[in-house]
CSV table of C-alpha atoms in Angstrom, one decimal:
chain,number,residue,atom,x,y,z
A,1,UNK,CA,103.0,159.6,148.2
A,2,UNK,CA,102.4,158.5,144.7
A,3,UNK,CA,99.6,159.9,142.9
A,4,UNK,CA,96.3,157.9,142.8
A,5,UNK,CA,95.1,156.6,139.4
A,6,UNK,CA,91.4,157.1,138.1
A,7,UNK,CA,89.3,154.2,139.1
A,8,UNK,CA,88.5,153.7,135.3
A,9,UNK,CA,92.2,153.3,134.6
A,10,UNK,CA,92.8,151.0,137.5
A,11,UNK,CA,89.8,148.5,136.4
A,12,UNK,CA,91.4,148.5,132.9
A,13,UNK,CA,94.7,147.6,134.2
A,14,UNK,CA,93.2,144.7,136.4
A,15,UNK,CA,91.2,143.5,133.5
A,16,UNK,CA,94.2,143.5,131.1
A,17,UNK,CA,96.2,141.3,133.9
A,18,UNK,CA,93.3,139.0,134.0
A,19,UNK,CA,92.8,138.3,130.2
A,20,UNK,CA,96.7,138.0,130.1
A,21,UNK,CA,96.6,135.4,132.8
A,22,UNK,CA,93.8,133.6,131.5
A,23,UNK,CA,95.4,133.5,128.0
A,24,UNK,CA,98.7,132.1,129.2
A,25,UNK,CA,96.8,129.3,130.9
A,26,UNK,CA,94.9,128.4,127.8
A,27,UNK,CA,96.0,125.5,125.6
A,28,UNK,CA,97.7,126.5,122.3
A,29,UNK,CA,96.4,125.1,119.0
A,30,UNK,CA,98.0,125.7,115.5
A,31,UNK,CA,95.6,125.3,112.5
A,32,UNK,CA,97.3,124.7,109.3
A,33,UNK,CA,94.3,126.0,107.2
A,34,UNK,CA,92.4,129.2,107.5
A,35,UNK,CA,89.8,128.1,105.2
A,36,UNK,CA,88.2,125.5,107.3
A,37,UNK,CA,84.4,126.2,108.2
A,38,UNK,CA,84.6,128.8,110.9
A,39,UNK,CA,82.2,126.9,113.3
A,40,UNK,CA,84.9,124.3,114.2
A,41,UNK,CA,87.5,127.2,114.8
A,42,UNK,CA,84.6,129.1,117.0
A,43,UNK,CA,84.5,126.0,119.4
A,44,UNK,CA,88.2,125.9,119.7
A,45,UNK,CA,88.6,130.0,120.5
A,46,UNK,CA,86.2,129.5,123.4
A,47,UNK,CA,88.8,127.7,125.4
A,48,UNK,CA,92.1,127.7,123.4
A,49,UNK,CA,94.8,130.1,121.9
A,50,UNK,CA,94.4,129.5,118.3
A,51,UNK,CA,96.9,130.5,115.7
A,52,UNK,CA,96.2,129.9,112.2
A,53,UNK,CA,98.0,129.7,108.9
A,54,UNK,CA,97.2,132.8,106.8
A,55,UNK,CA,97.1,131.5,103.2
A,56,UNK,CA,94.4,129.0,101.4
A,57,UNK,CA,97.4,127.3,100.0
A,58,UNK,CA,98.8,124.4,102.2
A,59,UNK,CA,101.1,125.6,104.8
A,60,UNK,CA,104.7,125.5,104.0
A,61,UNK,CA,107.0,122.9,105.8
A,62,UNK,CA,109.2,125.5,107.3
A,63,UNK,CA,106.1,127.4,108.6
A,64,UNK,CA,104.6,124.4,110.0
A,65,UNK,CA,107.8,123.3,111.7
A,66,UNK,CA,108.3,127.0,113.1
A,67,UNK,CA,104.6,127.6,114.4
A,68,UNK,CA,103.9,124.3,115.9
A,69,UNK,CA,106.6,124.7,118.4
A,70,UNK,CA,105.1,124.9,121.8
A,71,UNK,CA,101.6,124.1,120.7
A,72,UNK,CA,99.5,121.7,122.8
A,73,UNK,CA,97.5,120.4,119.8
A,74,UNK,CA,97.7,120.6,115.9
A,75,UNK,CA,94.7,120.7,113.7
A,76,UNK,CA,95.9,119.5,110.2
A,77,UNK,CA,94.8,118.3,106.8
A,78,UNK,CA,95.7,115.6,104.6
A,79,UNK,CA,98.1,118.0,102.7
A,80,UNK,CA,100.4,118.3,105.8
A,81,UNK,CA,103.1,115.9,106.6
A,82,UNK,CA,103.2,115.4,110.2
A,83,UNK,CA,106.4,113.3,111.0
A,84,UNK,CA,109.0,113.0,113.6
A,85,UNK,CA,110.5,116.5,112.5
A,86,UNK,CA,107.3,118.1,113.2
A,87,UNK,CA,106.7,116.5,116.2
A,88,UNK,CA,110.2,117.0,117.5
A,89,UNK,CA,109.6,120.8,116.8
A,90,UNK,CA,106.2,120.9,118.6
A,91,UNK,CA,107.6,119.7,121.8
A,92,UNK,CA,106.8,117.2,124.7
A,93,UNK,CA,103.7,119.1,125.6
A,94,UNK,CA,101.8,118.2,122.3
A,95,UNK,CA,98.9,116.2,123.1
A,96,UNK,CA,96.9,115.7,120.0
A,97,UNK,CA,97.1,115.5,116.3
A,98,UNK,CA,93.5,115.9,114.6
A,99,UNK,CA,93.2,115.8,110.9
A,100,UNK,CA,90.2,117.1,109.1
A,101,UNK,CA,90.1,113.8,107.0
A,102,UNK,CA,89.2,110.2,106.9
A,103,UNK,CA,92.6,109.4,105.9
A,104,UNK,CA,95.8,109.7,108.1
A,105,UNK,CA,98.6,108.4,106.2
A,106,UNK,CA,100.1,111.7,106.3
A,107,UNK,CA,100.5,111.4,109.9
A,108,UNK,CA,103.3,109.3,111.5
A,109,UNK,CA,101.1,107.4,113.8
A,110,UNK,CA,103.8,105.0,115.2
A,111,UNK,CA,105.8,108.1,116.2
A,112,UNK,CA,102.7,109.6,117.8
A,113,UNK,CA,102.2,106.3,119.7
A,114,UNK,CA,105.7,106.4,121.0
A,115,UNK,CA,105.1,109.9,122.4
A,116,UNK,CA,101.6,109.4,123.6
A,117,UNK,CA,100.2,111.7,121.4
A,118,UNK,CA,96.5,111.0,120.3
A,119,UNK,CA,95.4,111.3,117.0
A,120,UNK,CA,91.9,112.3,115.6
A,121,UNK,CA,90.1,111.9,112.3
A,122,UNK,CA,86.7,112.3,110.7
A,123,UNK,CA,85.7,108.9,109.5
A,124,UNK,CA,81.9,108.6,109.4
A,125,UNK,CA,80.8,112.1,108.4
A,126,UNK,CA,82.0,112.0,104.8
A,127,UNK,CA,80.5,108.6,103.9
A,128,UNK,CA,77.5,109.5,102.0
A,129,UNK,CA,79.3,112.7,100.3
A,130,UNK,CA,82.0,110.1,99.1
A,131,UNK,CA,79.7,107.4,98.0
A,132,UNK,CA,77.7,110.0,96.1
A,133,UNK,CA,80.9,111.4,94.3
A,134,UNK,CA,82.1,108.0,93.3
A,135,UNK,CA,78.8,107.2,91.9
A,136,UNK,CA,78.9,110.5,89.9
A,137,UNK,CA,82.6,109.7,88.8
A,138,UNK,CA,81.6,106.3,87.6
A,139,UNK,CA,78.7,107.3,85.6
A,140,UNK,CA,80.7,110.4,84.1
A,141,UNK,CA,83.4,107.8,83.0
A,142,UNK,CA,81.2,105.1,81.8
A,143,UNK,CA,78.9,107.1,79.8
A,144,UNK,CA,81.5,109.4,78.5
A,145,UNK,CA,80.1,112.6,79.5
A,146,UNK,CA,83.2,114.8,79.8
A,147,UNK,CA,83.9,113.5,76.2
A,148,UNK,CA,80.6,114.4,75.1
A,149,UNK,CA,80.5,117.7,76.7
A,150,UNK,CA,83.8,118.6,74.9
A,151,UNK,CA,82.1,117.7,71.4
A,152,UNK,CA,79.3,120.5,72.1
A,153,UNK,CA,82.2,123.3,72.4
A,154,UNK,CA,84.7,122.3,69.9
A,155,UNK,CA,82.3,121.3,66.9
A,156,UNK,CA,82.3,117.8,67.2
A,157,UNK,CA,78.7,117.5,67.6
A,158,UNK,CA,77.4,117.5,64.1
A,159,UNK,CA,74.3,115.3,64.2
A,160,UNK,CA,72.9,112.4,65.8
A,161,UNK,CA,74.7,109.1,65.1
A,162,UNK,CA,73.7,105.7,66.4
A,163,UNK,CA,77.0,104.6,68.0
A,164,UNK,CA,78.6,108.1,68.6
A,165,UNK,CA,79.7,108.8,72.4
A,166,UNK,CA,78.2,105.4,73.4
A,167,UNK,CA,79.3,104.2,76.7
A,168,UNK,CA,79.1,101.0,78.9
A,169,UNK,CA,76.1,100.6,81.0
A,170,UNK,CA,75.9,99.2,84.7
A,171,UNK,CA,72.9,97.2,83.9
A,172,UNK,CA,73.9,93.5,83.5
A,173,UNK,CA,77.5,94.3,84.6
A,174,UNK,CA,79.8,92.8,87.2
A,175,UNK,CA,81.0,95.5,89.9
A,176,UNK,CA,84.0,94.8,92.0
A,177,UNK,CA,84.8,96.8,95.1
A,178,UNK,CA,88.3,96.6,96.6
A,179,UNK,CA,87.4,97.3,100.3
A,180,UNK,CA,84.1,97.0,101.9
A,181,UNK,CA,84.0,99.4,104.9
A,182,UNK,CA,81.5,102.0,105.4
A,183,UNK,CA,82.1,103.9,102.2
A,184,UNK,CA,82.4,100.6,100.3
A,185,UNK,CA,78.9,99.7,101.3
A,186,UNK,CA,77.1,103.0,100.6
A,187,UNK,CA,78.8,102.8,97.1
A,188,UNK,CA,77.3,99.2,96.7
A,189,UNK,CA,73.8,100.3,97.7
A,190,UNK,CA,73.8,103.1,95.5
A,191,UNK,CA,75.0,100.9,92.4
A,192,UNK,CA,72.2,98.2,93.3
A,193,UNK,CA,69.3,100.1,91.5
A,194,UNK,CA,71.2,100.3,88.4
A,195,UNK,CA,70.6,96.3,88.1
A,196,UNK,CA,74.2,94.8,87.8
A,197,UNK,CA,74.3,91.1,87.4
A,198,UNK,CA,76.5,91.0,90.3
A,199,UNK,CA,78.5,93.1,93.1
A,200,UNK,CA,81.6,91.4,94.5
A,201,UNK,CA,84.0,92.8,97.1
A,202,UNK,CA,87.6,92.0,98.2
A,203,UNK,CA,88.6,92.2,101.9
A,204,UNK,CA,90.8,90.7,104.2
A,205,UNK,CA,88.0,89.7,106.3
A,206,UNK,CA,84.5,88.6,105.3
A,207,UNK,CA,81.5,90.8,106.0
A,208,UNK,CA,78.4,88.4,105.6
A,209,UNK,CA,75.8,90.6,107.1
A,210,UNK,CA,76.8,93.9,105.3
A,211,UNK,CA,77.4,91.9,102.0
A,212,UNK,CA,73.8,90.3,102.3
A,213,UNK,CA,72.3,93.6,102.4
A,214,UNK,CA,73.3,94.4,98.7
A,215,UNK,CA,73.7,90.6,97.8
A,216,UNK,CA,77.5,90.9,97.2
A,217,UNK,CA,79.9,88.2,97.0
A,218,UNK,CA,83.2,88.0,98.6
A,219,UNK,CA,86.0,87.1,96.0
A,220,UNK,CA,89.8,87.3,96.0
A,221,UNK,CA,91.7,89.9,94.4
A,222,UNK,CA,92.6,88.0,91.3
A,223,UNK,CA,89.0,86.9,90.8
A,224,UNK,CA,87.8,90.4,90.8
A,225,UNK,CA,90.4,91.5,88.4
A,226,UNK,CA,89.4,88.9,85.9
A,227,UNK,CA,85.7,89.0,86.0
A,228,UNK,CA,84.8,92.6,86.8
A,229,UNK,CA,83.4,95.1,84.3
A,230,UNK,CA,83.8,97.9,86.8
A,231,UNK,CA,86.3,98.0,89.7
A,232,UNK,CA,85.8,100.7,92.4
A,233,UNK,CA,88.5,101.4,94.9
A,234,UNK,CA,87.3,102.3,98.2
A,235,UNK,CA,90.3,100.8,100.6
A,236,UNK,CA,92.6,102.5,102.8
A,237,UNK,CA,96.2,103.0,101.6
A,238,UNK,CA,98.5,100.5,103.3
A,239,UNK,CA,101.7,98.7,102.7
A,240,UNK,CA,99.6,96.1,101.3
A,241,UNK,CA,97.3,98.3,99.0
A,242,UNK,CA,100.2,100.6,97.8
A,243,UNK,CA,100.3,100.3,93.8
A,244,UNK,CA,98.3,97.2,94.0
A,245,UNK,CA,97.0,98.2,90.7
A,246,UNK,CA,100.0,97.7,88.9
A,247,UNK,CA,101.1,96.4,85.3
A,248,UNK,CA,100.5,92.7,86.3
A,249,UNK,CA,96.9,93.7,87.8
A,250,UNK,CA,96.1,95.5,84.5
A,251,UNK,CA,97.0,92.6,82.5
A,252,UNK,CA,94.7,90.4,84.2
A,253,UNK,CA,91.6,92.9,83.9
A,254,UNK,CA,89.1,92.7,81.0
A,255,UNK,CA,89.5,95.0,78.1
A,256,UNK,CA,86.2,96.6,78.9
A,257,UNK,CA,87.0,97.3,82.5
A,258,UNK,CA,86.5,100.6,83.9
A,259,UNK,CA,88.7,101.5,87.1
A,260,UNK,CA,87.3,104.1,89.5
A,261,UNK,CA,89.4,105.6,92.3
A,262,UNK,CA,88.0,107.8,95.1
A,263,UNK,CA,90.4,106.3,97.9
A,264,UNK,CA,94.1,107.0,97.7
A,265,UNK,CA,96.1,107.8,94.8
A,266,UNK,CA,98.8,105.5,96.0
A,267,UNK,CA,96.9,102.6,95.5
A,268,UNK,CA,97.3,103.0,91.7
A,269,UNK,CA,100.6,102.6,89.9
A,270,UNK,CA,99.8,105.8,87.7
A,271,UNK,CA,102.7,104.8,85.0
A,272,UNK,CA,101.3,101.5,84.6
A,273,UNK,CA,97.5,103.0,84.4
A,274,UNK,CA,98.7,105.4,81.8
A,275,UNK,CA,100.0,102.4,79.6
A,276,UNK,CA,97.0,100.4,80.2
A,277,UNK,CA,94.6,103.3,79.3
A,278,UNK,CA,96.8,104.3,76.2
A,279,UNK,CA,97.0,100.9,74.9
A,280,UNK,CA,93.5,100.1,75.4
A,281,UNK,CA,94.5,97.2,77.9
A,282,UNK,CA,91.5,98.6,80.1
A,283,UNK,CA,88.8,100.7,78.7
A,284,UNK,CA,88.7,103.8,81.0
A,285,UNK,CA,89.4,105.2,84.4
A,286,UNK,CA,87.9,107.8,86.7
A,287,UNK,CA,90.0,109.3,89.4
A,288,UNK,CA,89.1,111.6,92.2
A,289,UNK,CA,92.7,111.0,93.8
A,290,UNK,CA,96.1,111.0,92.2
A,291,UNK,CA,99.8,111.0,93.1
A,292,UNK,CA,100.9,113.8,93.6
A,293,UNK,CA,98.0,116.1,94.2
A,294,UNK,CA,97.5,118.6,92.3
A,295,UNK,CA,98.6,116.4,89.2
A,296,UNK,CA,101.2,118.6,87.2
A,297,UNK,CA,99.7,120.0,84.1
A,298,UNK,CA,102.1,118.2,81.9
A,299,UNK,CA,101.2,114.6,83.5
A,300,UNK,CA,100.7,112.1,80.5
A,301,UNK,CA,97.3,111.2,82.2
A,302,UNK,CA,95.7,114.6,81.1
A,303,UNK,CA,96.3,113.9,77.5
A,304,UNK,CA,94.2,110.8,77.5
A,305,UNK,CA,90.5,110.9,76.3
A,306,UNK,CA,89.6,107.8,78.2
A,307,UNK,CA,90.3,109.1,81.9
A,308,UNK,CA,88.3,111.4,84.0
A,309,UNK,CA,90.1,113.3,86.7
A,310,UNK,CA,88.6,115.4,89.7
A,311,UNK,CA,90.7,117.4,92.1
A,312,UNK,CA,89.9,115.2,95.2
A,313,UNK,CA,86.4,116.4,96.0
A,314,UNK,CA,85.1,113.1,97.3
A,315,UNK,CA,83.7,114.9,100.7
A,316,UNK,CA,83.2,118.4,99.2
A,317,UNK,CA,79.5,118.7,100.2
A,318,UNK,CA,78.9,121.9,102.0
A,319,UNK,CA,77.3,120.4,105.2
A,320,UNK,CA,79.8,117.6,105.5
A,321,UNK,CA,82.9,119.9,105.5
A,322,UNK,CA,81.2,122.0,108.2
A,323,UNK,CA,80.7,118.8,110.3
A,324,UNK,CA,84.4,117.8,109.8
A,325,UNK,CA,85.6,121.0,110.9
A,326,UNK,CA,83.3,120.7,114.1
A,327,UNK,CA,84.4,117.0,114.6
A,328,UNK,CA,88.1,118.0,114.2
A,329,UNK,CA,87.7,120.7,116.8
A,330,UNK,CA,85.6,118.5,119.2
A,331,UNK,CA,88.5,115.8,118.9
A,332,UNK,CA,91.0,118.3,120.0
A,333,UNK,CA,89.0,119.5,122.9
A,334,UNK,CA,88.3,116.0,124.1
A,335,UNK,CA,92.0,115.0,123.9
A,336,UNK,CA,93.1,118.4,125.8
A,337,UNK,CA,90.7,117.4,128.6
A,338,UNK,CA,91.7,113.8,128.7
A,339,UNK,CA,88.3,112.8,127.5
A,340,UNK,CA,87.0,110.1,125.1
A,341,UNK,CA,87.6,111.6,121.3
A,342,UNK,CA,84.9,111.5,118.9
A,343,UNK,CA,86.9,109.7,116.5
A,344,UNK,CA,90.2,108.5,117.5
A,345,UNK,CA,92.9,106.5,115.6
A,346,UNK,CA,93.9,103.4,117.2
A,347,UNK,CA,97.4,103.4,117.9
């Protein structure tokens, strides 16, 4: 007769078996960033096996392909290219790809549609943060704040001078918006108190009710280029908008025009922008998005004084980023349960 095990040891073995069985039945989620706010990851850990990339740099391509294999959901960021190769590696059990961003052009949504994989994103939560940053970037660019700040440290600030470091004000100007969705509308609302002469917007469809709230007028793209003193890019990156700001567009713009882009770097042809800024074809530009990201340190744009470049911080508000993490997690949990997602891309 085999010896009896102590009760405590038997209990521990039973508990271990229960934990193993419970873990094996839990859905598996791969998270491509370890530095997203933990509140979102904690939601996932309650009912999922969560595996996370261990570095604060974007996950490598080879690591993503290897680690996504066998997972039920992928929690990704805009730095992760989720294409056919990644989806093939994940396997047929993959139910959801959720990105902690409003943009999803890094995800092959058509391939996801073919496979029945649901795609989640975080559109509404970052609207105010992005609108605030856009206005800050516009003011920093048109009032030459970064140029002026450098003068304090390099000895250029000698004394007061009547026209030194003067910029172009918003009051009495014409402001054009390419795109008039949630973010575009909030940007317009924040510009109104600066008393521009006119706000115009260019979209495929009219938005009369939203436009009336900020007294904005719909115009076609060419009119916006010809008449605007400021152009703010707040549209999605699509085949139609890819490099829509090209050499031909810059030729149509006023020489005092300032271009602000907080949408997607791919909307602007950066070589054409460099030439337009260098030759003073337009006055200045403020960019929170570039192609690629990060911008190489030897990029010619960085040698110009009439451009302000930020490292894609449009939604970098603490509470906004925390809620983005939670929404991404809730999107995944809803998809795994077969429920309605909080924010789902229509495929």
